[in-house]
PDB file of C-alpha atoms in Angstrom:
ATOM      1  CA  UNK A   9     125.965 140.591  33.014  1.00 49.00           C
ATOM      2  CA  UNK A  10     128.101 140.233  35.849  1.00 48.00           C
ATOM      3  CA  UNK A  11     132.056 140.264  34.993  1.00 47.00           C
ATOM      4  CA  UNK A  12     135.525 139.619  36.381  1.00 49.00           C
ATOM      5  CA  UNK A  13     137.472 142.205  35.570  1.00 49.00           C
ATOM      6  CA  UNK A  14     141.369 141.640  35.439  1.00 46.00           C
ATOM      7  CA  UNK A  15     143.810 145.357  36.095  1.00 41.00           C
ATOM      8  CA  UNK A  16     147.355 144.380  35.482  1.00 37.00           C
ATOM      9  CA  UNK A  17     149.972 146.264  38.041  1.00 36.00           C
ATOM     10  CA  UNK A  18     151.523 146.888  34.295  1.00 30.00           C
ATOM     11  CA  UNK A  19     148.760 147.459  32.208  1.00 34.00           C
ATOM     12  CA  UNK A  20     149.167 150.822  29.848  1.00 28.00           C
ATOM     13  CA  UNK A  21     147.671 153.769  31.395  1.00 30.00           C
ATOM     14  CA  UNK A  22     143.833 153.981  30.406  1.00 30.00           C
ATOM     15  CA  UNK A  23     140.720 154.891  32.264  1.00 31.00           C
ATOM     16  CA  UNK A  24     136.371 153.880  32.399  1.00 33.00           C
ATOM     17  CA  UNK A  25     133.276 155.116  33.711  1.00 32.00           C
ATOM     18  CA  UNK A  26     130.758 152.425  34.015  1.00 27.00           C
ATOM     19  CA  UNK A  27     127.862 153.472  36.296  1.00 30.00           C
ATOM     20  CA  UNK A  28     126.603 150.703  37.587  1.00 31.00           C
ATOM     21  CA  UNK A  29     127.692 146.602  37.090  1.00 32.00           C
ATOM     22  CA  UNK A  30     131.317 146.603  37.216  1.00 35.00           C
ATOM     23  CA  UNK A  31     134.293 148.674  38.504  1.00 31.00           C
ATOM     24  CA  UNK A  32     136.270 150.886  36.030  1.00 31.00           C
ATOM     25  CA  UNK A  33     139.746 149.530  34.548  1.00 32.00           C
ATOM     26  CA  UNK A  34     142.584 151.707  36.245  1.00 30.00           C
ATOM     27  CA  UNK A  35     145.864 152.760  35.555  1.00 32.00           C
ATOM     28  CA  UNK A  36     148.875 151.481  37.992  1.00 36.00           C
ATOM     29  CA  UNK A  37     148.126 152.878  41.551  1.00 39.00           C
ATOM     30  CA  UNK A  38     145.243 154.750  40.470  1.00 42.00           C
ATOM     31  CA  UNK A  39     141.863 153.554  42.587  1.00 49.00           C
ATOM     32  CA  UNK A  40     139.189 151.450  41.194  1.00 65.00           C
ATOM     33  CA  UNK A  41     136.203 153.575  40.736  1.00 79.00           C
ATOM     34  CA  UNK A  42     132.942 151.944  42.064  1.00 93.00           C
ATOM     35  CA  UNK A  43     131.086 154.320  41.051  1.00 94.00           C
ATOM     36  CA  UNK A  44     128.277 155.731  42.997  1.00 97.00           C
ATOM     37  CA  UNK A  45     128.438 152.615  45.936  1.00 98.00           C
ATOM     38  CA  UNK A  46     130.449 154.229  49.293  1.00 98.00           C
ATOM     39  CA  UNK A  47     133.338 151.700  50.893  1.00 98.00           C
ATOM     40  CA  UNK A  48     132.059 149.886  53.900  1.00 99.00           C
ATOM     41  CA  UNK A  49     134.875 147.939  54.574  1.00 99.00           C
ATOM     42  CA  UNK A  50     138.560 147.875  53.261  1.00 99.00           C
ATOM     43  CA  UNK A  51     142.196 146.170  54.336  1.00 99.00           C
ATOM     44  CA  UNK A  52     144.936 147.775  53.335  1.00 98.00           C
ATOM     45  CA  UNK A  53     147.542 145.018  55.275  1.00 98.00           C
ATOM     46  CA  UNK A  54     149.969 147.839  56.279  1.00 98.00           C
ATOM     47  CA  UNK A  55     150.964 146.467  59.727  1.00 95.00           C
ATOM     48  CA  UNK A  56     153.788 144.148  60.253  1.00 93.00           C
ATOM     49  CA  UNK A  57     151.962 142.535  63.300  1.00 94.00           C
ATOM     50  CA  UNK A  58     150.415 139.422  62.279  1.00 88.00           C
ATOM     51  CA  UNK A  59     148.215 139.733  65.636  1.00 85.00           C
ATOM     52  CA  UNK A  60     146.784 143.217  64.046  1.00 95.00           C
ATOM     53  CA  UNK A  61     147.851 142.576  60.406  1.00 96.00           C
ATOM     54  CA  UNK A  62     143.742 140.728  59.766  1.00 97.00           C
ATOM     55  CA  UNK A  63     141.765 143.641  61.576  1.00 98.00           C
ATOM     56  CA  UNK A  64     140.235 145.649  58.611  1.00 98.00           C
ATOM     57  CA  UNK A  65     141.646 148.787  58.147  1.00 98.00           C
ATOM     58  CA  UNK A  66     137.882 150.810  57.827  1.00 99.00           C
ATOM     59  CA  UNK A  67     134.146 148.914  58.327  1.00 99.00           C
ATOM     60  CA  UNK A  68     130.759 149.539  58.817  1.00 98.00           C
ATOM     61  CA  UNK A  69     130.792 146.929  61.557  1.00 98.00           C
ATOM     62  CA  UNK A  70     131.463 142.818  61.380  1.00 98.00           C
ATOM     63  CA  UNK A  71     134.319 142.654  59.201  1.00 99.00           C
ATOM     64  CA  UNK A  72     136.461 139.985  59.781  1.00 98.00           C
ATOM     65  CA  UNK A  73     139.118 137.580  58.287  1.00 98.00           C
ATOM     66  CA  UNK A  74     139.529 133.777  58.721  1.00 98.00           C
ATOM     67  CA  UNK A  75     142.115 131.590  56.802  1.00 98.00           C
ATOM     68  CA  UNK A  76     143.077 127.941  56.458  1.00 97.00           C
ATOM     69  CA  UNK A  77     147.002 127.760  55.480  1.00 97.00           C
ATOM     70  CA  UNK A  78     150.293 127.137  57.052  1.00 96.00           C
ATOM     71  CA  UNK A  79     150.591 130.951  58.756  1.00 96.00           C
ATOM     72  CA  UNK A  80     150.571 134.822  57.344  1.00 97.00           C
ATOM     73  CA  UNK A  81     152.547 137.311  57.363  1.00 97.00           C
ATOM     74  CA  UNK A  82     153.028 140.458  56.182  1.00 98.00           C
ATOM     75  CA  UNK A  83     154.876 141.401  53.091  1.00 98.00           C
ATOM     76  CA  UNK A  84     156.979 144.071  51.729  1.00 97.00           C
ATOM     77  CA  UNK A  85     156.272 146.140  48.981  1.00 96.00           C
ATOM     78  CA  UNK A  86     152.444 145.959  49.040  1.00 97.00           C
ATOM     79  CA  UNK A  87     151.328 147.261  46.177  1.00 96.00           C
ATOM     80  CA  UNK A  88     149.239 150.692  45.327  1.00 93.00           C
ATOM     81  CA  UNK A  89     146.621 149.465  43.404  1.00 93.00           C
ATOM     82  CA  UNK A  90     142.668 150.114  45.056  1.00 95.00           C
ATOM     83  CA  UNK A  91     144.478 152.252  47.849  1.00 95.00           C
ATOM     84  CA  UNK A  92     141.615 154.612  49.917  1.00 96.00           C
ATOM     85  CA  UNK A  93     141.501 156.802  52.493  1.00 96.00           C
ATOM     86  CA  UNK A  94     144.722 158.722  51.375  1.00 96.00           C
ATOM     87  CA  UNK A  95     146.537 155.104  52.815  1.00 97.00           C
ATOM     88  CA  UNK A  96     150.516 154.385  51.812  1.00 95.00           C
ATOM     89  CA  UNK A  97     151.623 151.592  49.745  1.00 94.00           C
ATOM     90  CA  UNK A  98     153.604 149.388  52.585  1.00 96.00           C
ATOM     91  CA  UNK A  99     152.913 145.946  53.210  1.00 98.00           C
ATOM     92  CA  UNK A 100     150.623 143.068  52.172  1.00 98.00           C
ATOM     93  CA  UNK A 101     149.184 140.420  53.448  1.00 99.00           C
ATOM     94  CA  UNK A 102     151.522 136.918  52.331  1.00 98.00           C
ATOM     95  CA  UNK A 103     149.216 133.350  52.903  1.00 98.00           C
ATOM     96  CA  UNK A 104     151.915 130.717  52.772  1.00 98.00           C
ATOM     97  CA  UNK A 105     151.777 127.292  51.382  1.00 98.00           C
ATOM     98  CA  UNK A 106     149.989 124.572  52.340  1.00 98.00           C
ATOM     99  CA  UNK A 107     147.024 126.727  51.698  1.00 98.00           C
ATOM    100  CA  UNK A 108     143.691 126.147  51.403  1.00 98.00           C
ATOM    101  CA  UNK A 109     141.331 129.589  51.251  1.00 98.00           C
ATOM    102  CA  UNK A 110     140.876 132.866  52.882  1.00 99.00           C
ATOM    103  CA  UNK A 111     137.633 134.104  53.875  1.00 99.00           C
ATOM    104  CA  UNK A 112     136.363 137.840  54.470  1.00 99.00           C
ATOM    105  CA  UNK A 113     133.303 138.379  56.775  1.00 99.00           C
ATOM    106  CA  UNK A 114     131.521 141.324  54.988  1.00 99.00           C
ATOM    107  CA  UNK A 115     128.017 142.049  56.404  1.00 99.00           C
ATOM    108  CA  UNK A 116     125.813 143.816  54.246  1.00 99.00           C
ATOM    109  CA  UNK A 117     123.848 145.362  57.049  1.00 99.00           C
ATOM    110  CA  UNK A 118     122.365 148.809  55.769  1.00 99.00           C
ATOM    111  CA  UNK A 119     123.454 148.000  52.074  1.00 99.00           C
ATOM    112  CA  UNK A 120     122.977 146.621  48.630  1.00 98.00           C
ATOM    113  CA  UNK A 121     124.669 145.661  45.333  1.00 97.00           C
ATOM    114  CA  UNK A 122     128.197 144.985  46.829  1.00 97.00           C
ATOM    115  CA  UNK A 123     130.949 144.837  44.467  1.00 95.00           C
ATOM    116  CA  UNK A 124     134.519 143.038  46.492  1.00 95.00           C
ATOM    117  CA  UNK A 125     137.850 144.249  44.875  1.00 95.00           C
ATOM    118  CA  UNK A 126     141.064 142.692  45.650  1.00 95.00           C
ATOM    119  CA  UNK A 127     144.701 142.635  44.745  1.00 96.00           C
ATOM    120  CA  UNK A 128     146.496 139.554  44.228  1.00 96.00           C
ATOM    121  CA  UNK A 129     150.285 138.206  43.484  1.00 97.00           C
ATOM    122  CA  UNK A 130     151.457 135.005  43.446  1.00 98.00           C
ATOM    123  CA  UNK A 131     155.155 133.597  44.517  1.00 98.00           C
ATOM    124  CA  UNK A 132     156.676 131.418  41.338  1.00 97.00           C
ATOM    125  CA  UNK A 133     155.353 128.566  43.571  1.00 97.00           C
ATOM    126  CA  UNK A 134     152.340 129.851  44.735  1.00 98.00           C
ATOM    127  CA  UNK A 135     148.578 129.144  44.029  1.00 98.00           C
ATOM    128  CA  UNK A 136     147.883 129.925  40.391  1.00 97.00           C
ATOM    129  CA  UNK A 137     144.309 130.279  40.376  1.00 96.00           C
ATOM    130  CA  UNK A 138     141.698 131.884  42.991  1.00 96.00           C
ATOM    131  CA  UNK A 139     138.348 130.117  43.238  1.00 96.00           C
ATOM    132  CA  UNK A 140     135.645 133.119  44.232  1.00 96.00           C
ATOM    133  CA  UNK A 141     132.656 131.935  46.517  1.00 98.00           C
ATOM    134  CA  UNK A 142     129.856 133.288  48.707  1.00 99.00           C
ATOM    135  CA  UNK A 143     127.887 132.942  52.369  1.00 99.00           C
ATOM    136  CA  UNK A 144     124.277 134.256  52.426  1.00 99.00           C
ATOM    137  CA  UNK A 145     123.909 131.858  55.512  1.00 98.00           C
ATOM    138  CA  UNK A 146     126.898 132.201  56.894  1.00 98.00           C
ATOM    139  CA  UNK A 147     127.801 128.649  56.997  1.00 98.00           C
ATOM    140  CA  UNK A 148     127.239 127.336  52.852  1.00 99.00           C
ATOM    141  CA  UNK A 149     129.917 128.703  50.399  1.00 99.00           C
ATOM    142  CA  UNK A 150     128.447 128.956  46.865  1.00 98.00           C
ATOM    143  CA  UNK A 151     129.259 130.517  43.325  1.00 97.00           C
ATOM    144  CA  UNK A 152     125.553 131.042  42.074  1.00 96.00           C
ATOM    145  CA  UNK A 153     125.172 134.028  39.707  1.00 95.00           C
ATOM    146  CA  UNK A 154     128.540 134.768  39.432  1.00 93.00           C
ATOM    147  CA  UNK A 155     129.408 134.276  35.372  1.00 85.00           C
ATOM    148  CA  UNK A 156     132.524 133.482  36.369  1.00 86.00           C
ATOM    149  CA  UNK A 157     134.140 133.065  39.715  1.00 92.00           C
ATOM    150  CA  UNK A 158     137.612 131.273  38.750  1.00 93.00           C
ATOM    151  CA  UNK A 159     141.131 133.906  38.246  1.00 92.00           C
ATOM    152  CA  UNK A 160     144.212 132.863  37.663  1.00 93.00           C
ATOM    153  CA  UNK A 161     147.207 134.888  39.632  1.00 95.00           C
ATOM    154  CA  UNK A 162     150.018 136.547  38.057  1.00 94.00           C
ATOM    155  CA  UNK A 163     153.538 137.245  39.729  1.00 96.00           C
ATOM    156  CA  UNK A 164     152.237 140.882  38.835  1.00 96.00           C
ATOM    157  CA  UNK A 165     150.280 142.505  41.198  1.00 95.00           C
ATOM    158  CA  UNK A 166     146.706 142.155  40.036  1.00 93.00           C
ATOM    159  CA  UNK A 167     143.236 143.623  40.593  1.00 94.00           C
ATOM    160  CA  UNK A 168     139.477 141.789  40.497  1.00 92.00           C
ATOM    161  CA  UNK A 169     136.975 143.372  40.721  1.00 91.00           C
ATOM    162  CA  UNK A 170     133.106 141.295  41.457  1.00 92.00           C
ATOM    163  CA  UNK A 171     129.861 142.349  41.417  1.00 92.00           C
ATOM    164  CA  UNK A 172     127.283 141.067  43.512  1.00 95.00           C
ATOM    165  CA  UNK A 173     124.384 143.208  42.324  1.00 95.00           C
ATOM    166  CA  UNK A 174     121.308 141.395  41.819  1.00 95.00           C
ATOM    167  CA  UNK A 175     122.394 138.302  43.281  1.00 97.00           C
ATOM    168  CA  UNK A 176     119.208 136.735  45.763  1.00 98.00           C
ATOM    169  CA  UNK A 177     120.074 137.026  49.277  1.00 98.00           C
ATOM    170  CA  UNK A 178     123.785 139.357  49.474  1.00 98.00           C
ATOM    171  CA  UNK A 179     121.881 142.799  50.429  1.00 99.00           C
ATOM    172  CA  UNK A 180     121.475 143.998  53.630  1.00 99.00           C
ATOM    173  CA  UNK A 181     122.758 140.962  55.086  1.00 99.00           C
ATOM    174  CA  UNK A 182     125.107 140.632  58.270  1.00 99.00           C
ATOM    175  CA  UNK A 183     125.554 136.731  57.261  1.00 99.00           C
ATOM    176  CA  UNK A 184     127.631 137.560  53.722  1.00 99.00           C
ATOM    177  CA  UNK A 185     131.128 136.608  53.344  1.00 99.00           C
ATOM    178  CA  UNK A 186     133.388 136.124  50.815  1.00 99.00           C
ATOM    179  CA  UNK A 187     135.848 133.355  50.354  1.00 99.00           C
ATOM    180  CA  UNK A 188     138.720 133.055  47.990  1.00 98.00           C
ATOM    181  CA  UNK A 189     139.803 129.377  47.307  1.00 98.00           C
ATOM    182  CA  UNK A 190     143.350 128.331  46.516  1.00 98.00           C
ATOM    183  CA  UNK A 191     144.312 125.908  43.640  1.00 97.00           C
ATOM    184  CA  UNK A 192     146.868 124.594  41.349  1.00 97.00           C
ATOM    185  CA  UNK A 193     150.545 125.206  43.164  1.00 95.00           C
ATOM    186  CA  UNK A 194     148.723 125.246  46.640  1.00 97.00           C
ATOM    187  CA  UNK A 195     149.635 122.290  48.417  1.00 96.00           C
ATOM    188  CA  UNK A 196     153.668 122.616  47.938  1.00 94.00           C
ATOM    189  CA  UNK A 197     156.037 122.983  51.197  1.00 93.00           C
ATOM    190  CA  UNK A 198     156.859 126.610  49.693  1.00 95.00           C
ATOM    191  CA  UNK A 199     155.136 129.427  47.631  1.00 97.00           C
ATOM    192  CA  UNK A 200     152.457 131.876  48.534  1.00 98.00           C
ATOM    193  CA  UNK A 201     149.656 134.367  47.530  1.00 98.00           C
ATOM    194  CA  UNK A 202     149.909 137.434  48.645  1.00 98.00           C
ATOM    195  CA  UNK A 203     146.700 140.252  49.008  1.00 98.00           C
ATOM    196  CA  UNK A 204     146.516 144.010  49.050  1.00 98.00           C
ATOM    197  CA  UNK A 205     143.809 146.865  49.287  1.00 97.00           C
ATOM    198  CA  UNK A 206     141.014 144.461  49.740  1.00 98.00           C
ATOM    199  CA  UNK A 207     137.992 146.473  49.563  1.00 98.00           C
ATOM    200  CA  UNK A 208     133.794 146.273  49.558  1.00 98.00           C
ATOM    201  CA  UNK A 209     131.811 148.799  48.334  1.00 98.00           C
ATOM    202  CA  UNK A 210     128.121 148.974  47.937  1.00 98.00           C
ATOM    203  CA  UNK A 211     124.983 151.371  47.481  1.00 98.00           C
ATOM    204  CA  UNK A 212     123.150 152.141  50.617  1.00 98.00           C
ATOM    205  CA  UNK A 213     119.481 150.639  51.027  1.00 96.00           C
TER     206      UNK A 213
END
């Protein structure tokens, strides 16, 4: 069974190996084992430019970001959660109210069983829940086989983790993206969600 798992920035120090459906729970600042899968593409927001602050900070090829809010920026402290690569803990990535969703283009080309990971805090005023959805087409957004696809954000910095193994049509596939919906506290003049260490890794074909 597919599952959402939730890593409080605070959580007491613990640690999981599970081989293959879902990433291990992590102590603060620690990485989020995926197992056997490889990263194919990762943003770890660290630059202040919001020209640069989208391009991802590793891919394969094709990753991208898109986003339908009142502008980003970048914010300071990021957090260290799902770091890679040996990368800092600077900035985030801040998506300020009105908001409406940000997507992430993550072609599967070469790949299977992709699991997304991302780190999330909210402003007092920001969006209290994420809505998780998928592209196989590139164009239709949709939550099938995903047990659950709805998390609420925390004024903690947080870590999901979902796993897209099994599900029809997300391998090997330079059409998938990944879109995070905002609700609940999104629509206000102020507030924000903010995003860190956003990260795809998968099992090559």
């Amino acid at each position: 069974m597919k599952r959402i798992l939730s890593i409080l920035s605070i959580s007491v120090l613990f640690a999981s190996c599970i081989k293959d459906r879902v990433a291990a729970p992590v102590s603060p600042g620690g990485p989020i084992n995926p197992g056997d899968r490889v990263l194919i593409h990762y943003w770890n927001f660290n630059e202040e430019d919001t020209a640069v602050i989208l391009k991802p900070s590793f891919t394969k090829g094709g990753a991208g970001i898109t986003y339908t809010a009142a502008y980003i920026d970048a914010v300071n402290p990021g957090s260290g959660i799902n770091l890679r690569m040996g990368d800092d803990s600077l900035n985030g990535l801040r998506v300020r109210n009105p908001s409406t969703d940000i997507t992430f283009k993550v072609p599967t080309t070469g790949y299977k069983d992709p699991l997304f990971t991302f780190v999330v805090q909210r402003s007092n005023s920001g969006a209290q829940q994420n809505t998780i959805t998928y592209t196989v087409d590139g164009t239709n957004f949709i939550s099938g086989g995903l047990s659950a696809n709805v998390v609420s954000t925390m004024v903690d910095w947080t870590a999901f983790s979902i796993d897209f193994s099994g599900i029809p049509g997300v391998d090997n596939n330079p059409n998938f993206a990944i879109r995070i919906s905002f609700s609940v506290g999104n629509d206000g003049a102020s507030g924000n969600n903010r995003y860190d260490n956003v990260t795809v890794d998968a099992r090559p074909e």
